[in-house]
JSON list of C-alpha atoms in Angstrom, two decimals:
[
{"chain": "A", "resi": 1367, "resn": "MET", "atom": "CA", "xyz": [9.39, -15.77, 23.05]},
{"chain": "A", "resi": 1368, "resn": "THR", "atom": "CA", "xyz": [5.87, -17.00, 23.55]},
{"chain": "A", "resi": 1369, "resn": "GLU", "atom": "CA", "xyz": [4.69, -14.75, 26.33]},
{"chain": "A", "resi": 1370, "resn": "LEU", "atom": "CA", "xyz": [5.19, -11.21, 27.59]},
{"chain": "A", "resi": 1371, "resn": "ALA", "atom": "CA", "xyz": [4.14, -11.83, 31.14]},
{"chain": "A", "resi": 1372, "resn": "THR", "atom": "CA", "xyz": [7.05, -10.06, 32.82]},
{"chain": "A", "resi": 1373, "resn": "ARG", "atom": "CA", "xyz": [9.07, -6.90, 32.37]},
{"chain": "A", "resi": 1374, "resn": "ALA", "atom": "CA", "xyz": [12.17, -9.00, 31.71]},
{"chain": "A", "resi": 1375, "resn": "GLN", "atom": "CA", "xyz": [10.44, -10.77, 28.81]},
{"chain": "A", "resi": 1376, "resn": "ALA", "atom": "CA", "xyz": [9.29, -7.45, 27.32]},
{"chain": "A", "resi": 1377, "resn": "PHE", "atom": "CA", "xyz": [12.81, -6.00, 27.52]},
{"chain": "A", "resi": 1378, "resn": "ALA", "atom": "CA", "xyz": [14.20, -9.26, 26.09]},
{"chain": "A", "resi": 1379, "resn": "LEU", "atom": "CA", "xyz": [11.95, -8.74, 23.05]},
{"chain": "A", "resi": 1380, "resn": "ILE", "atom": "CA", "xyz": [13.63, -5.37, 22.45]},
{"chain": "A", "resi": 1381, "resn": "ALA", "atom": "CA", "xyz": [17.11, -6.76, 23.15]},
{"chain": "A", "resi": 1382, "resn": "ASP", "atom": "CA", "xyz": [16.50, -9.52, 20.58]},
{"chain": "A", "resi": 1383, "resn": "GLY", "atom": "CA", "xyz": [15.66, -6.89, 17.96]},
{"chain": "A", "resi": 1384, "resn": "VAL", "atom": "CA", "xyz": [18.78, -4.87, 18.73]},
{"chain": "A", "resi": 1385, "resn": "ALA", "atom": "CA", "xyz": [20.88, -8.07, 18.67]},
{"chain": "A", "resi": 1386, "resn": "ALA", "atom": "CA", "xyz": [19.38, -8.79, 15.22]},
{"chain": "A", "resi": 1387, "resn": "GLY", "atom": "CA", "xyz": [20.77, -5.46, 13.99]},
{"chain": "A", "resi": 1388, "resn": "LEU", "atom": "CA", "xyz": [17.89, -3.03, 14.59]},
{"chain": "A", "resi": 1389, "resn": "SER", "atom": "CA", "xyz": [18.60, 0.40, 16.04]},
{"chain": "A", "resi": 1390, "resn": "ALA", "atom": "CA", "xyz": [17.68, 0.76, 19.68]},
{"chain": "A", "resi": 1391, "resn": "PRO", "atom": "CA", "xyz": [14.48, 2.79, 20.17]},
{"chain": "A", "resi": 1392, "resn": "TRP", "atom": "CA", "xyz": [15.16, 6.28, 21.52]},
{"chain": "A", "resi": 1393, "resn": "ARG", "atom": "CA", "xyz": [12.21, 5.95, 23.91]},
{"chain": "A", "resi": 1394, "resn": "LEU", "atom": "CA", "xyz": [10.63, 2.88, 25.45]},
{"chain": "A", "resi": 1395, "resn": "TYR", "atom": "CA", "xyz": [7.50, 2.83, 27.55]},
{"chain": "A", "resi": 1396, "resn": "LEU", "atom": "CA", "xyz": [6.31, -0.29, 29.33]},
{"chain": "A", "resi": 1397, "resn": "ALA", "atom": "CA", "xyz": [3.01, 0.00, 31.15]},
{"chain": "A", "resi": 1398, "resn": "ARG", "atom": "CA", "xyz": [2.52, -1.52, 34.57]},
{"chain": "A", "resi": 1399, "resn": "GLY", "atom": "CA", "xyz": [1.41, -5.11, 34.22]},
{"chain": "A", "resi": 1400, "resn": "CYS", "atom": "CA", "xyz": [3.23, -5.56, 30.87]},
{"chain": "A", "resi": 1401, "resn": "ARG", "atom": "CA", "xyz": [0.03, -5.08, 28.83]},
{"chain": "A", "resi": 1402, "resn": "PHE", "atom": "CA", "xyz": [1.34, -2.17, 26.71]},
{"chain": "A", "resi": 1403, "resn": "LEU", "atom": "CA", "xyz": [4.80, -1.66, 25.27]},
{"chain": "A", "resi": 1404, "resn": "SER", "atom": "CA", "xyz": [5.56, 1.42, 23.17]},
{"chain": "A", "resi": 1405, "resn": "LEU", "atom": "CA", "xyz": [8.72, 2.05, 21.15]},
{"chain": "A", "resi": 1406, "resn": "SER", "atom": "CA", "xyz": [9.60, 5.42, 19.64]},
{"chain": "A", "resi": 1407, "resn": "VAL", "atom": "CA", "xyz": [12.09, 5.42, 16.80]},
{"chain": "A", "resi": 1408, "resn": "GLY", "atom": "CA", "xyz": [14.04, 8.16, 15.05]},
{"chain": "A", "resi": 1409, "resn": "ASP", "atom": "CA", "xyz": [13.36, 7.73, 11.34]},
{"chain": "A", "resi": 1410, "resn": "ARG", "atom": "CA", "xyz": [11.27, 5.95, 8.73]},
{"chain": "A", "resi": 1411, "resn": "ALA", "atom": "CA", "xyz": [13.89, 3.22, 8.09]},
{"chain": "A", "resi": 1412, "resn": "GLU", "atom": "CA", "xyz": [13.95, 2.31, 11.80]},
{"chain": "A", "resi": 1413, "resn": "TRP", "atom": "CA", "xyz": [10.14, 2.35, 11.92]},
{"chain": "A", "resi": 1414, "resn": "ASN", "atom": "CA", "xyz": [9.91, -0.01, 8.94]},
{"chain": "A", "resi": 1415, "resn": "ALA", "atom": "CA", "xyz": [12.58, -2.32, 10.38]},
{"chain": "A", "resi": 1416, "resn": "TRP", "atom": "CA", "xyz": [10.89, -2.61, 13.79]},
{"chain": "A", "resi": 1417, "resn": "ARG", "atom": "CA", "xyz": [7.38, -3.08, 12.40]},
{"chain": "A", "resi": 1418, "resn": "THR", "atom": "CA", "xyz": [8.67, -5.79, 10.06]},
{"chain": "A", "resi": 1419, "resn": "HIS", "atom": "CA", "xyz": [10.64, -7.47, 12.86]},
{"chain": "A", "resi": 1420, "resn": "LEU", "atom": "CA", "xyz": [7.60, -7.51, 15.15]},
{"chain": "A", "resi": 1421, "resn": "GLY", "atom": "CA", "xyz": [5.15, -8.41, 12.38]},
{"chain": "A", "resi": 1422, "resn": "CYS", "atom": "CA", "xyz": [2.87, -5.41, 13.00]},
{"chain": "A", "resi": 1423, "resn": "PRO", "atom": "CA", "xyz": [-0.23, -5.82, 10.82]},
{"chain": "A", "resi": 1424, "resn": "GLU", "atom": "CA", "xyz": [-2.02, -2.63, 11.92]},
{"chain": "A", "resi": 1425, "resn": "LEU", "atom": "CA", "xyz": [-0.76, 0.71, 10.65]},
{"chain": "A", "resi": 1426, "resn": "SER", "atom": "CA", "xyz": [-2.13, 4.20, 11.19]},
{"chain": "A", "resi": 1427, "resn": "VAL", "atom": "CA", "xyz": [-0.94, 7.64, 10.14]},
{"chain": "A", "resi": 1428, "resn": "ARG", "atom": "CA", "xyz": [-2.13, 10.91, 11.66]},
{"chain": "A", "resi": 1429, "resn": "VAL", "atom": "CA", "xyz": [-1.19, 14.42, 10.57]},
{"chain": "A", "resi": 1430, "resn": "TYR", "atom": "CA", "xyz": [-1.76, 17.23, 13.07]},
{"chain": "A", "resi": 1431, "resn": "ASP", "atom": "CA", "xyz": [-0.85, 20.80, 13.95]},
{"chain": "A", "resi": 1432, "resn": "ALA", "atom": "CA", "xyz": [1.37, 21.13, 17.00]},
{"chain": "A", "resi": 1433, "resn": "GLY", "atom": "CA", "xyz": [1.55, 24.83, 17.80]},
{"chain": "A", "resi": 1434, "resn": "GLY", "atom": "CA", "xyz": [2.30, 25.96, 14.27]},
{"chain": "A", "resi": 1435, "resn": "GLU", "atom": "CA", "xyz": [4.35, 22.91, 13.31]},
{"chain": "A", "resi": 1436, "resn": "ILE", "atom": "CA", "xyz": [2.81, 20.16, 11.23]},
{"chain": "A", "resi": 1437, "resn": "ARG", "atom": "CA", "xyz": [3.64, 16.66, 12.41]},
{"chain": "A", "resi": 1438, "resn": "ARG", "atom": "CA", "xyz": [2.96, 13.20, 11.06]},
{"chain": "A", "resi": 1439, "resn": "SER", "atom": "CA", "xyz": [2.64, 10.32, 13.51]},
{"chain": "A", "resi": 1440, "resn": "SER", "atom": "CA", "xyz": [3.00, 6.83, 12.05]},
{"chain": "A", "resi": 1441, "resn": "VAL", "atom": "CA", "xyz": [2.06, 3.96, 14.37]},
{"chain": "A", "resi": 1442, "resn": "ALA", "atom": "CA", "xyz": [2.35, 0.21, 13.79]},
{"chain": "A", "resi": 1443, "resn": "GLU", "atom": "CA", "xyz": [0.78, -2.17, 16.32]},
{"chain": "A", "resi": 1444, "resn": "VAL", "atom": "CA", "xyz": [0.61, -5.85, 17.10]},
{"chain": "A", "resi": 1445, "resn": "VAL", "atom": "CA", "xyz": [-0.81, -7.81, 20.04]},
{"chain": "A", "resi": 1446, "resn": "LEU", "atom": "CA", "xyz": [1.37, -10.60, 21.39]},
{"chain": "A", "resi": 1447, "resn": "ASP", "atom": "CA", "xyz": [-0.07, -12.73, 24.19]},
{"chain": "A", "resi": 1448, "resn": "GLY", "atom": "CA", "xyz": [-2.30, -9.94, 25.44]},
{"chain": "A", "resi": 1449, "resn": "CYS", "atom": "CA", "xyz": [0.41, -7.26, 25.27]},
{"chain": "A", "resi": 1450, "resn": "ARG", "atom": "CA", "xyz": [-0.21, -4.47, 22.77]},
{"chain": "A", "resi": 1451, "resn": "ILE", "atom": "CA", "xyz": [3.09, -3.40, 21.21]},
{"chain": "A", "resi": 1452, "resn": "SER", "atom": "CA", "xyz": [3.30, -0.18, 19.22]},
{"chain": "A", "resi": 1453, "resn": "VAL", "atom": "CA", "xyz": [6.14, 1.32, 17.21]},
{"chain": "A", "resi": 1454, "resn": "GLU", "atom": "CA", "xyz": [5.77, 5.07, 16.70]},
{"chain": "A", "resi": 1455, "resn": "LEU", "atom": "CA", "xyz": [7.54, 7.59, 14.50]},
{"chain": "A", "resi": 1456, "resn": "VAL", "atom": "CA", "xyz": [6.79, 11.31, 14.78]},
{"chain": "A", "resi": 1457, "resn": "GLU", "atom": "CA", "xyz": [8.10, 13.48, 11.95]},
{"chain": "A", "resi": 1458, "resn": "GLU", "atom": "CA", "xyz": [7.83, 17.19, 11.31]},
{"chain": "A", "resi": 1459, "resn": "VAL", "atom": "CA", "xyz": [6.52, 17.94, 7.84]},
{"chain": "A", "resi": 1460, "resn": "SER", "atom": "CA", "xyz": [6.33, 21.27, 6.11]},
{"chain": "A", "resi": 1461, "resn": "THR", "atom": "CA", "xyz": [3.53, 22.81, 4.13]},
{"chain": "A", "resi": 1462, "resn": "ASP", "atom": "CA", "xyz": [5.71, 22.18, 1.05]},
{"chain": "A", "resi": 1463, "resn": "ASP", "atom": "CA", "xyz": [5.36, 18.45, 1.72]},
{"chain": "A", "resi": 1464, "resn": "LEU", "atom": "CA", "xyz": [1.57, 18.85, 1.93]},
{"chain": "A", "resi": 1465, "resn": "ASP", "atom": "CA", "xyz": [1.43, 21.04, -1.19]},
{"chain": "A", "resi": 1466, "resn": "ARG", "atom": "CA", "xyz": [3.20, 18.34, -3.21]},
{"chain": "A", "resi": 1467, "resn": "LEU", "atom": "CA", "xyz": [0.40, 15.92, -2.33]},
{"chain": "A", "resi": 1468, "resn": "LEU", "atom": "CA", "xyz": [-2.22, 18.34, -3.65]},
{"chain": "A", "resi": 1469, "resn": "VAL", "atom": "CA", "xyz": [-0.55, 19.38, -6.94]},
{"chain": "A", "resi": 1470, "resn": "ALA", "atom": "CA", "xyz": [-0.65, 17.03, -9.93]},
{"chain": "A", "resi": 1471, "resn": "ASP", "atom": "CA", "xyz": [2.73, 16.08, -11.37]},
{"chain": "A", "resi": 1472, "resn": "LEU", "atom": "CA", "xyz": [2.47, 17.58, -14.87]},
{"chain": "A", "resi": 1473, "resn": "THR", "atom": "CA", "xyz": [5.81, 16.12, -15.95]},
{"chain": "A", "resi": 1474, "resn": "SER", "atom": "CA", "xyz": [4.24, 12.64, -16.05]},
{"chain": "A", "resi": 1475, "resn": "VAL", "atom": "CA", "xyz": [1.36, 13.79, -18.30]},
{"chain": "A", "resi": 1476, "resn": "GLU", "atom": "CA", "xyz": [1.75, 13.62, -22.09]},
{"chain": "A", "resi": 1477, "resn": "PRO", "atom": "CA", "xyz": [1.81, 17.09, -23.77]},
{"chain": "A", "resi": 1478, "resn": "GLU", "atom": "CA", "xyz": [-1.48, 16.48, -25.60]},
{"chain": "A", "resi": 1479, "resn": "GLU", "atom": "CA", "xyz": [-3.21, 15.68, -22.27]},
{"chain": "A", "resi": 1480, "resn": "ARG", "atom": "CA", "xyz": [-2.19, 19.00, -20.66]}
]
């Protein structure tokens, strides 16, 4: 596919990915005029598969509080023929996950270094 000028071409891009063995996105948003296509996927493996399939060079991760729940949003983007395509994964993370990032892993440190 060389161009995403029509809705049919944008949906064909997704159909090609599913035909290649990728899981279908659980949510798909196509903006009017076919200049923005957004896919939402269910887990990290699907996110990695879609971003690899589409060749998304730009990655961003955002962690935020959503009414007492901590969420991580991972977004991969690519622009194909003027159409910005993003693959998004939103995961709930707990404070335990965040605490593990802040605490040094003492099991990997030699006893004399402790």
